[in-house]
Each structure stands twice: as C-alpha cells, then as structure tokens.
Short mmCIF file of C-alpha atoms (C1' of nucleotides) in Angstrom, two decimals:
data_model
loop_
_atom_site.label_atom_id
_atom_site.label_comp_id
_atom_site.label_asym_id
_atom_site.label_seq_id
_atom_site.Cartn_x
_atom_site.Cartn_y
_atom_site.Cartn_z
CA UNK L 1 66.71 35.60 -69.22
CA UNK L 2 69.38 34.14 -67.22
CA UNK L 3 69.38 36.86 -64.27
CA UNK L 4 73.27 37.04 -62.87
CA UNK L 5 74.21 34.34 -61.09
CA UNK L 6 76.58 36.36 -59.72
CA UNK L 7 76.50 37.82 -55.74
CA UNK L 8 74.65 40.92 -56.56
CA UNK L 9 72.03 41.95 -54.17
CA UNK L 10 68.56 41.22 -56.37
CA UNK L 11 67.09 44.31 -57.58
CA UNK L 12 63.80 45.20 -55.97
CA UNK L 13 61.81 44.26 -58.98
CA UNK L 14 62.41 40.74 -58.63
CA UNK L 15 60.31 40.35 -55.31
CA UNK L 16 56.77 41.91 -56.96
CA UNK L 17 54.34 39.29 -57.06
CA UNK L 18 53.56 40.64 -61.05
CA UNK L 19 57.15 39.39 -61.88
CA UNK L 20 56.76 36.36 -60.38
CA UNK L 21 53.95 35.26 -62.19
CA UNK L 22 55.12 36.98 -65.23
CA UNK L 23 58.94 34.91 -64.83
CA UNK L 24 56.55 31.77 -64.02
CA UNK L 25 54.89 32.44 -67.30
CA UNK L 26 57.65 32.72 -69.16
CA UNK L 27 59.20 29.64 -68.35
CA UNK L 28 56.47 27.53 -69.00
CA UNK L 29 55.98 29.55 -71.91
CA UNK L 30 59.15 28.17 -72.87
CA UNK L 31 59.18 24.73 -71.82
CA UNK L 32 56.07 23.89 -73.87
CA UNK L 33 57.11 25.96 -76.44
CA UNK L 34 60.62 23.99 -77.01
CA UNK L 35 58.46 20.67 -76.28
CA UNK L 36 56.49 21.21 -79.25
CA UNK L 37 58.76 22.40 -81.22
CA UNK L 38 60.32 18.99 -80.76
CA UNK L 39 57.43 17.39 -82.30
CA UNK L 40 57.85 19.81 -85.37
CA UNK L 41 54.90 21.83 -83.82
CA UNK L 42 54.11 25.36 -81.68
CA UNK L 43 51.08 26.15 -79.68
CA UNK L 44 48.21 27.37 -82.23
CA UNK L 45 49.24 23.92 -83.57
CA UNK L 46 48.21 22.12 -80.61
CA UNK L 47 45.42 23.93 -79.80
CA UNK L 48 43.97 24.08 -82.58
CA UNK L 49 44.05 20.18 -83.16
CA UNK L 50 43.01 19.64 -79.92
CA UNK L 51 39.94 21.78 -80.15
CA UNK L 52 39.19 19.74 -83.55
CA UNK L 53 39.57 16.66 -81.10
CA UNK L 54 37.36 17.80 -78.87
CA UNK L 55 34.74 19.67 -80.95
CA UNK L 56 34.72 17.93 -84.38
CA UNK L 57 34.86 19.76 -87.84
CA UNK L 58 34.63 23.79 -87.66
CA UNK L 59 34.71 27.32 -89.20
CA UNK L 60 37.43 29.17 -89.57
CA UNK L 61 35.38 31.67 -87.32
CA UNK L 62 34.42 29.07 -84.64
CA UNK L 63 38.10 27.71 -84.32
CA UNK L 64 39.02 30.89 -83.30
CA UNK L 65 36.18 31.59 -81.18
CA UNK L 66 37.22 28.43 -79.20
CA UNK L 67 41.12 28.68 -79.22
CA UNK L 68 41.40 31.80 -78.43
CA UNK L 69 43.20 32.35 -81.74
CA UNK L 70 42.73 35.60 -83.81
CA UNK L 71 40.90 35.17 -87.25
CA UNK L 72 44.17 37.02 -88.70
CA UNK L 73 46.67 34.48 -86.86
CA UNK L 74 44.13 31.67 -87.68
CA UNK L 75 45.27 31.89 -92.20
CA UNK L 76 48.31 31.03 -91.19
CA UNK L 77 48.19 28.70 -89.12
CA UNK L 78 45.66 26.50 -90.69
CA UNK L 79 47.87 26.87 -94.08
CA UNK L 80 50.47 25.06 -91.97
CA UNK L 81 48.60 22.38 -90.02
CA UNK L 82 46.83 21.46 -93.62
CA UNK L 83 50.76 21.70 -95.57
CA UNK L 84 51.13 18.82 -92.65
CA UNK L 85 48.16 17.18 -93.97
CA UNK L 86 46.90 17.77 -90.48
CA UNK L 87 43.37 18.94 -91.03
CA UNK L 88 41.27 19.35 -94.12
CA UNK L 89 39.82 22.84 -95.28
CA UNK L 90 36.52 22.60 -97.53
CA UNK L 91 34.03 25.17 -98.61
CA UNK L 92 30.98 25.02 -96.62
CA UNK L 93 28.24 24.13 -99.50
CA UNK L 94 25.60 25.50 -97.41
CA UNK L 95 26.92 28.76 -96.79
CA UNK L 96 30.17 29.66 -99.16
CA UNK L 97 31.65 32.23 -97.23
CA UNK L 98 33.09 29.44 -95.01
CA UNK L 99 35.46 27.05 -94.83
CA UNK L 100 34.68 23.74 -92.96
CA UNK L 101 37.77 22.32 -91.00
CA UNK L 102 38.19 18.83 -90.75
CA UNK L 103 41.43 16.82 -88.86
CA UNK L 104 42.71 13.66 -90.43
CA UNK L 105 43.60 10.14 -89.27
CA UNK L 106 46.70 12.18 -89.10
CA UNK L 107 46.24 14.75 -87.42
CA UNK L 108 44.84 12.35 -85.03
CA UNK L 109 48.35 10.73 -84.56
CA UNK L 110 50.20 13.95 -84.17
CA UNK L 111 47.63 15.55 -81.81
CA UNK L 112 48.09 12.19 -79.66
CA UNK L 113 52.36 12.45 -80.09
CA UNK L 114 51.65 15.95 -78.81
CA UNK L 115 49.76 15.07 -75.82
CA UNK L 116 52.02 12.70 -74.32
CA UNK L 117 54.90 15.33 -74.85
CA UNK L 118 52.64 18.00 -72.90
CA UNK L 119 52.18 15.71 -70.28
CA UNK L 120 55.99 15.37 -69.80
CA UNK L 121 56.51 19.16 -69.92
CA UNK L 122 53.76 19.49 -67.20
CA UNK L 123 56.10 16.71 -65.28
CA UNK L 124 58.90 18.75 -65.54
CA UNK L 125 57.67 22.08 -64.85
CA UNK L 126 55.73 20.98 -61.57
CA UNK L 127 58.45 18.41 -60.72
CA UNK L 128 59.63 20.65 -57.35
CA UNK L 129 55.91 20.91 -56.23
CA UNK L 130 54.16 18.14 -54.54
CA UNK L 131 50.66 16.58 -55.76
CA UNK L 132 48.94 18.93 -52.92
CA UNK L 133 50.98 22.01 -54.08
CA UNK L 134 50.02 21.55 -57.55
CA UNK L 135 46.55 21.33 -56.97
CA UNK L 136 46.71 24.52 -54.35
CA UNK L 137 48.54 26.92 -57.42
CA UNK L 138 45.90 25.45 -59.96
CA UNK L 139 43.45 26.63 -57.84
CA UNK L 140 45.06 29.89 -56.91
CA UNK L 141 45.89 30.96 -60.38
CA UNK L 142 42.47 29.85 -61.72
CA UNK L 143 41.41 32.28 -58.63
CA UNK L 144 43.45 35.04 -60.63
CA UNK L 145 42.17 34.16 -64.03
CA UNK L 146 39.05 34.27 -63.13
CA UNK L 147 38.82 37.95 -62.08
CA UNK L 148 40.61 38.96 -64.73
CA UNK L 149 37.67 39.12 -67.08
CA UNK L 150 36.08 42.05 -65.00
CA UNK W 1 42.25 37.25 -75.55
CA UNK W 2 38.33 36.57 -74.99
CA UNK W 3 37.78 32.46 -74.96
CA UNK W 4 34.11 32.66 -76.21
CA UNK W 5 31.84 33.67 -73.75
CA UNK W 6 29.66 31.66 -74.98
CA UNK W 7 28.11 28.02 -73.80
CA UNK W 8 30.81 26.10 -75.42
CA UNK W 9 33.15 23.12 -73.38
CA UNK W 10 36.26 24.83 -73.02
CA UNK W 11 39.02 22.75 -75.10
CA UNK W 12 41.32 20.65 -73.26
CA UNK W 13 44.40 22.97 -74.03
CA UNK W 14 42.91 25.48 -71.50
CA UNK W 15 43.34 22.72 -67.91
CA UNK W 16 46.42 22.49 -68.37
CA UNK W 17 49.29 24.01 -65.98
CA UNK W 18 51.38 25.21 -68.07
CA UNK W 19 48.17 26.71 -69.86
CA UNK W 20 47.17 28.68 -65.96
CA UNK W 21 50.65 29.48 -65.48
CA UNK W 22 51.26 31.06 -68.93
CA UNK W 23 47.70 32.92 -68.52
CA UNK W 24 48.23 34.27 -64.96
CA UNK W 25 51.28 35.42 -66.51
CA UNK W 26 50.04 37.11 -69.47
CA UNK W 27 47.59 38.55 -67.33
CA UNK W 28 49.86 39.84 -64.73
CA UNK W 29 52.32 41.27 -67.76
CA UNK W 30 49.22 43.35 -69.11
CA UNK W 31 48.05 45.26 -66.23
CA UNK W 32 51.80 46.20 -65.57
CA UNK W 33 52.74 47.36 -69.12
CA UNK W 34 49.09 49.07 -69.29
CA UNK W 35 49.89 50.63 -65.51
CA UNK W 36 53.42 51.66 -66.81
CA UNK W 37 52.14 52.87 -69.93
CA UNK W 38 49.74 55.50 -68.60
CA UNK W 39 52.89 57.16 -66.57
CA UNK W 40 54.54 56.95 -69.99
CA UNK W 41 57.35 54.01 -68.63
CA UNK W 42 57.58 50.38 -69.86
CA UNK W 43 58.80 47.39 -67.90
CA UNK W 44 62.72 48.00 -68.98
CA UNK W 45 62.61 51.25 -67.67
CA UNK W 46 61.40 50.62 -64.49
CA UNK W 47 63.69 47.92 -63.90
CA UNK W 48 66.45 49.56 -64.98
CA UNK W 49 65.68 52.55 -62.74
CA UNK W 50 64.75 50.52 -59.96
CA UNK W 51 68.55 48.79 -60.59
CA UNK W 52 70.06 51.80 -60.71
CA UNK W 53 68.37 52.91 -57.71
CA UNK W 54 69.36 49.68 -55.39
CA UNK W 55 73.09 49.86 -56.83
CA UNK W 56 74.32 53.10 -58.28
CA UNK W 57 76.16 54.22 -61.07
CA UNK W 58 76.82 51.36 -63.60
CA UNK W 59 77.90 50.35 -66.74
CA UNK W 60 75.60 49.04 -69.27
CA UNK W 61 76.99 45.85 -68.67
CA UNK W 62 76.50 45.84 -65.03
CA UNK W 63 72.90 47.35 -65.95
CA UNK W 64 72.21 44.15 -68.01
CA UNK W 65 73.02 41.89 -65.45
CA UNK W 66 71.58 43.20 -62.45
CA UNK W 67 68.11 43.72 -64.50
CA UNK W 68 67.93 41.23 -66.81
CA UNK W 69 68.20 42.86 -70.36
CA UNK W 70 70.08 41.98 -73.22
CA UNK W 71 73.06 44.37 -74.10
CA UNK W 72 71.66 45.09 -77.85
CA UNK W 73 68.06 45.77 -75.95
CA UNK W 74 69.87 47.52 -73.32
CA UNK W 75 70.97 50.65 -75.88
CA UNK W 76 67.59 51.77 -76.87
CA UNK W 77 66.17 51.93 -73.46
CA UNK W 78 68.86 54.21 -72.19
CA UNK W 79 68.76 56.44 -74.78
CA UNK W 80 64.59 56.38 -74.11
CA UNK W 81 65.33 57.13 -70.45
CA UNK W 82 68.43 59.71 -71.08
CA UNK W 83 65.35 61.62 -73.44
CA UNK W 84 62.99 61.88 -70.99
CA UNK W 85 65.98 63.54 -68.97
CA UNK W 86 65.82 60.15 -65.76
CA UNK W 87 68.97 58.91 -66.71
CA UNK W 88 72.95 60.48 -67.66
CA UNK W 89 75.54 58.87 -70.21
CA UNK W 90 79.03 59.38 -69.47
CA UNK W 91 82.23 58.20 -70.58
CA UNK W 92 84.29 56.56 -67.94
CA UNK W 93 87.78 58.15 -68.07
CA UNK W 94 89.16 54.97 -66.19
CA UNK W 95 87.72 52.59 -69.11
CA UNK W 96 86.84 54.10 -72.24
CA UNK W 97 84.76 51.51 -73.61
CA UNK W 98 82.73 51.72 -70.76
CA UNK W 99 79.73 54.42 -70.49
CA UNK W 100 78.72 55.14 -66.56
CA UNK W 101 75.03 55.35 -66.08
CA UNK W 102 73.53 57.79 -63.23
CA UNK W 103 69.81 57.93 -62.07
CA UNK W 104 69.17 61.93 -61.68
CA UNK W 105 66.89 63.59 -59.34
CA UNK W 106 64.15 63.75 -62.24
CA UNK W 107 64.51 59.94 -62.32
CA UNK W 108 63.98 59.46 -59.07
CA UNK W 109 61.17 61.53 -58.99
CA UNK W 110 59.79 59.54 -61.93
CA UNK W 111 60.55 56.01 -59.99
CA UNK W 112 58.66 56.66 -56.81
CA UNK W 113 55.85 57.20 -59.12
CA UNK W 114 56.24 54.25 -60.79
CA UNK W 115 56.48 52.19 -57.33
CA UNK W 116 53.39 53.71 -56.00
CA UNK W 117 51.76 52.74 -59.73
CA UNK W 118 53.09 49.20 -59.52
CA UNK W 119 52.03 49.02 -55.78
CA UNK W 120 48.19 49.52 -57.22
CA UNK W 121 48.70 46.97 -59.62
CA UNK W 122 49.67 44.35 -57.43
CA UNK W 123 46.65 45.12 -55.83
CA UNK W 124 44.30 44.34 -58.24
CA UNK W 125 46.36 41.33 -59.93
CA UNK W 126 45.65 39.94 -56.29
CA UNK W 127 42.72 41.28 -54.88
CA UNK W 128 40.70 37.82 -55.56
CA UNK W 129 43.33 36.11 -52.84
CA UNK W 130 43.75 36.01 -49.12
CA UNK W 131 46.84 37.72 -47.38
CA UNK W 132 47.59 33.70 -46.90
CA UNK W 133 47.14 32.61 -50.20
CA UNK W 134 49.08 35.73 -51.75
CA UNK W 135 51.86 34.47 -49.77
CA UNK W 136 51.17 30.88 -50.67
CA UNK W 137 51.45 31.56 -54.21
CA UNK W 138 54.55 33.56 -54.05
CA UNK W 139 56.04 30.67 -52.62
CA UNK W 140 55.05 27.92 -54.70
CA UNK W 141 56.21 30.07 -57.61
CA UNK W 142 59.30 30.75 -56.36
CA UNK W 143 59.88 27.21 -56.02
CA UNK W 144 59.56 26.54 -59.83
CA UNK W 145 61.45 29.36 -60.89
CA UNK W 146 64.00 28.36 -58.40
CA UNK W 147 64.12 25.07 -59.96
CA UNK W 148 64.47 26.42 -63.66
CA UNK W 149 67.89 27.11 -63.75
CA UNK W 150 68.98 23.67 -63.90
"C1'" DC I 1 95.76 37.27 -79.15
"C1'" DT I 2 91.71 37.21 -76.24
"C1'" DA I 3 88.00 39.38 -73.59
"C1'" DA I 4 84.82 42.97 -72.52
"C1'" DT I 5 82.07 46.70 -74.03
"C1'" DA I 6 78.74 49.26 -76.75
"C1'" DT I 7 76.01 49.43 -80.92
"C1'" DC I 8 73.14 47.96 -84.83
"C1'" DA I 9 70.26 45.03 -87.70
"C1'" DG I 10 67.30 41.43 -87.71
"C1'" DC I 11 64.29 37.23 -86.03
"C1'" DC I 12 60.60 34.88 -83.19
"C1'" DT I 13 55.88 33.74 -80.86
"C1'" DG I 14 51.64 35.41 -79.44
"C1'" DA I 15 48.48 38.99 -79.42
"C1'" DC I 16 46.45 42.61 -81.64
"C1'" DT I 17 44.56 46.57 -85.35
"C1'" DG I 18 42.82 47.88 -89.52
"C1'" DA I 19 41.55 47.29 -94.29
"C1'" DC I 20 39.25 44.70 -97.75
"C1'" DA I 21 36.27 41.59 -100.74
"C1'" DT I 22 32.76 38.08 -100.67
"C1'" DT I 23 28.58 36.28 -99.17
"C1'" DG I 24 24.22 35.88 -96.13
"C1'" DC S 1 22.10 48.25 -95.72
"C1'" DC S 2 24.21 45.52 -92.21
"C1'" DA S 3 26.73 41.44 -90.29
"C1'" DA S 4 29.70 37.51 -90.65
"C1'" DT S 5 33.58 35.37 -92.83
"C1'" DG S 6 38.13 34.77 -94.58
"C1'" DT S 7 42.48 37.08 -96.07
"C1'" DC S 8 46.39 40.19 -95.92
"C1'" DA S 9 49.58 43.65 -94.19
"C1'" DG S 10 51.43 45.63 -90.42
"C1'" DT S 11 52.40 46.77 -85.18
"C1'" DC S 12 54.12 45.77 -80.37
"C1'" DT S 13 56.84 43.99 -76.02
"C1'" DG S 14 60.20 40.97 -74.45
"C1'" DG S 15 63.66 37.93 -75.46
"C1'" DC S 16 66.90 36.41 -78.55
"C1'" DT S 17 71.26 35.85 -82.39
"C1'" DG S 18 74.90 37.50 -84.84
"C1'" DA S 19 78.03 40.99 -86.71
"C1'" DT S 20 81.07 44.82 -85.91
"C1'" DA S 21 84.30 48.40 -83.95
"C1'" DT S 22 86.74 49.93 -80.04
"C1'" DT S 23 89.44 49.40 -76.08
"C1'" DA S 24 91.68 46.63 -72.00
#
DNA sequence: CTAATATCAGCCTGACTGACATTG
DNA sequence: CCAATGTCAGTCTGGCTGATATTA
C-alpha cells in the first residue's frame, strides 16, 4: 500500500483500531503469501496438505469442511496440488459420489519444505515483538476471533 | 468462512500467527465493509472523504497519497462519490492536468454518518477486550506495521 | 527530453453465490 | 423426494501492473 512517506499529517482513518488489524492482516497476508509462493505454492496449498498431514486421506467435502476452503475453490485447487503429484484423488468404492484424497511421499516433502518456510515468515513478521508480546497478541486476537462467530 | 463446527482437531494451519493476524483482519475488514455498506459507502470512500476532510481540496494525486489508493483505483471512486453528489471535479486553471477535488456540504453530511457508523463498529470488533487490552493491542500492532516498511 | 497527471483495461488471491448432474 | 457430493461459471473488494494521452 505504501502510505506516503512523505510529512503529511495521517488521515484520521489510519488511527481506527479496524484498520489496524485490517493493515496487520494484510501484511501478513502478504508475507506468507510471497513465502509460499517461493516454494512454488499459495495458501489452499498449504492448508490443504497440512490438513491431509494431520487428518489422513479425505473427501473432497471433508477437506473443505476442515480448511475452511469452499467446495467450488476446492476443484481447483486439488487439480493443482495432484498436477504436483502432491496428493492422490480416487473414487470412493463404497460410495461413488466421492473422491478419496490421499497425499504422497511427496507431498510429504513439500508440506515439510513449507513448514520450515512458515516458520521463518512467522520469525519475520513477529521479529519487533518480544516472546511475552507475542504470546499477549495471540491471546488477544484469539479473544477477537472468538466472538466473532456470534 | 465457518471452520466446521463440528468435533474435529482443528488443522495446524489455524495456530499459527500469521493465521490470527490474517483472521482478526478479515474479520475486522467484514464488519466495516458490511457497516459501510448499509449507509451505501465502501472503505475508499470513506477514506477518501475522511482525507479530504483532514486536508482540503486536492488533486487526485495528493488524494492517493494521503489515503492510500492507487491512481487507476482512484478514478472510479471519485466518479462514485461525485454521483452520489459528496464530492466536486474541477479543472485546475493553474495546472491543467490536474483535477481539484472538494468535499461539499452533502459530503460532509454523509461523513459524520459514516464516523458515527464506524464508531459502532469498533465497538463490537472490540467489545470481547478490556479498555487495557484494546490499547495493548493497538500497540503491539502498531509495532509490526511500523516495522513493515523495511 | 523527462516527469507528473489522469484514465482505462486487465490480473490476482481468497471468499462467496448459484446452477447443475450424479449418487445415496 | 430429499440430501450430499463434486463441478463449473461467475461475482466482489482491495491491491496491483502496464499502457496511453495530455500537460508542465
């Protein structure tokens, strides 16, 4: 966004909380964004591997359920981590509306590639708080979060 | 975007920082463009009004600087905002290329209402925190956006 | 000749809507 | 008949890139 440098007084927009967190958002929208994008990859990538790490093989349906990914989004996506040879898609046998996701030995490796560049961009993006601040915004914006569902 | 309600262990993707900070940001983004939106505004208008409001009459260069928009955004906004009558185009006769933007009294009229909307908001976006912790968080994100531009 | 200004057309991710055919 | 599943086409805001014409 690259808001003047310049001397101009800041406009009074700048100083509501919602564009703080909204600016803060953004920029660690962008940092992991560019990080995986490094690595060939962009967020449904990631989270979508790492939800095959951490829940094993999966509809199409559930994936989504537990990424947070639409169904619609999910085609495409899936299309691209499998072109990558990524994951595996197989009809479900026992019910054949379904497709059964699988990762791969090499999905595996990227997924693990991935991870160590996510920890870096968390390094860099928390690298002006201390180990107590970090913990104290977790907690406040988890605070946030979890009001937001009503 | 609804992570399953549902019993299942939330995926690794979701502890993340960067993952909380993006979030809270999302979050904060959507109850301002849904405030906005029912007074019929969206976030470049009301921080191009607000602009106008803290520094006068400018160019549309000047406006895209002080608030943040890109020049080939910057076009269709004013034109939304001349429409609705908040807003007047006119040639400067000591620079022709240049087009002087003026808030009008309508426009003003239509910005208080938008403060006293946005004022709400921030009410809500916060109401889980402490007066303490509202400034706590301000200030920790401040510091990371203050350490984003290199 | 270079720089600033205004405009237009198009791209991108992530999130979402709606329609549709297949299968349970 | 209804519900779940996968697919496809299209929309939206905010932030971009790049091209172009005009004027300083």
């Amino acid at each position: 966004m690259s808001l003047s440098a310049s001397g101009d007084n800041p406009a009074r927009f700048m100083s509501l909380p919602s564009w703080l967190m909204t600016q803060a958002g953004v920029h660690a929208h962008r940092l992991v964004t560019e990080g995986l994008a490094a690595e060939g990859a962009r967020g449904y990538h990631y989270r979508l591997l790492s939800v095959l790490d951490d829940s094993g093989p999966a509809s199409q349906a559930q994936l989504g359920r537990r990424s947070g990914i639409h169904l619609s989004d999910l085609v495409a996506a899936i299309n691209e981590l499998a072109d990558r040879g990524f994951i595996h898609r197989s009809p479900d046998p026992a019910d054949r509306r379904r497709n059964i996701i699988t990762i791969t030995g090499n999905g595996r490796r990227g997924l693990r590639r991935l991870d160590k560049k996510l920890l870096r961009v968390q390094e860099e993006l928390l690298s002006p708080l201390s180990a107590g601040e970090r913990d104290q915004l977790a907690r406040l914006l988890t605070q946030i979060l979890g009001h937001q569902g009503r």
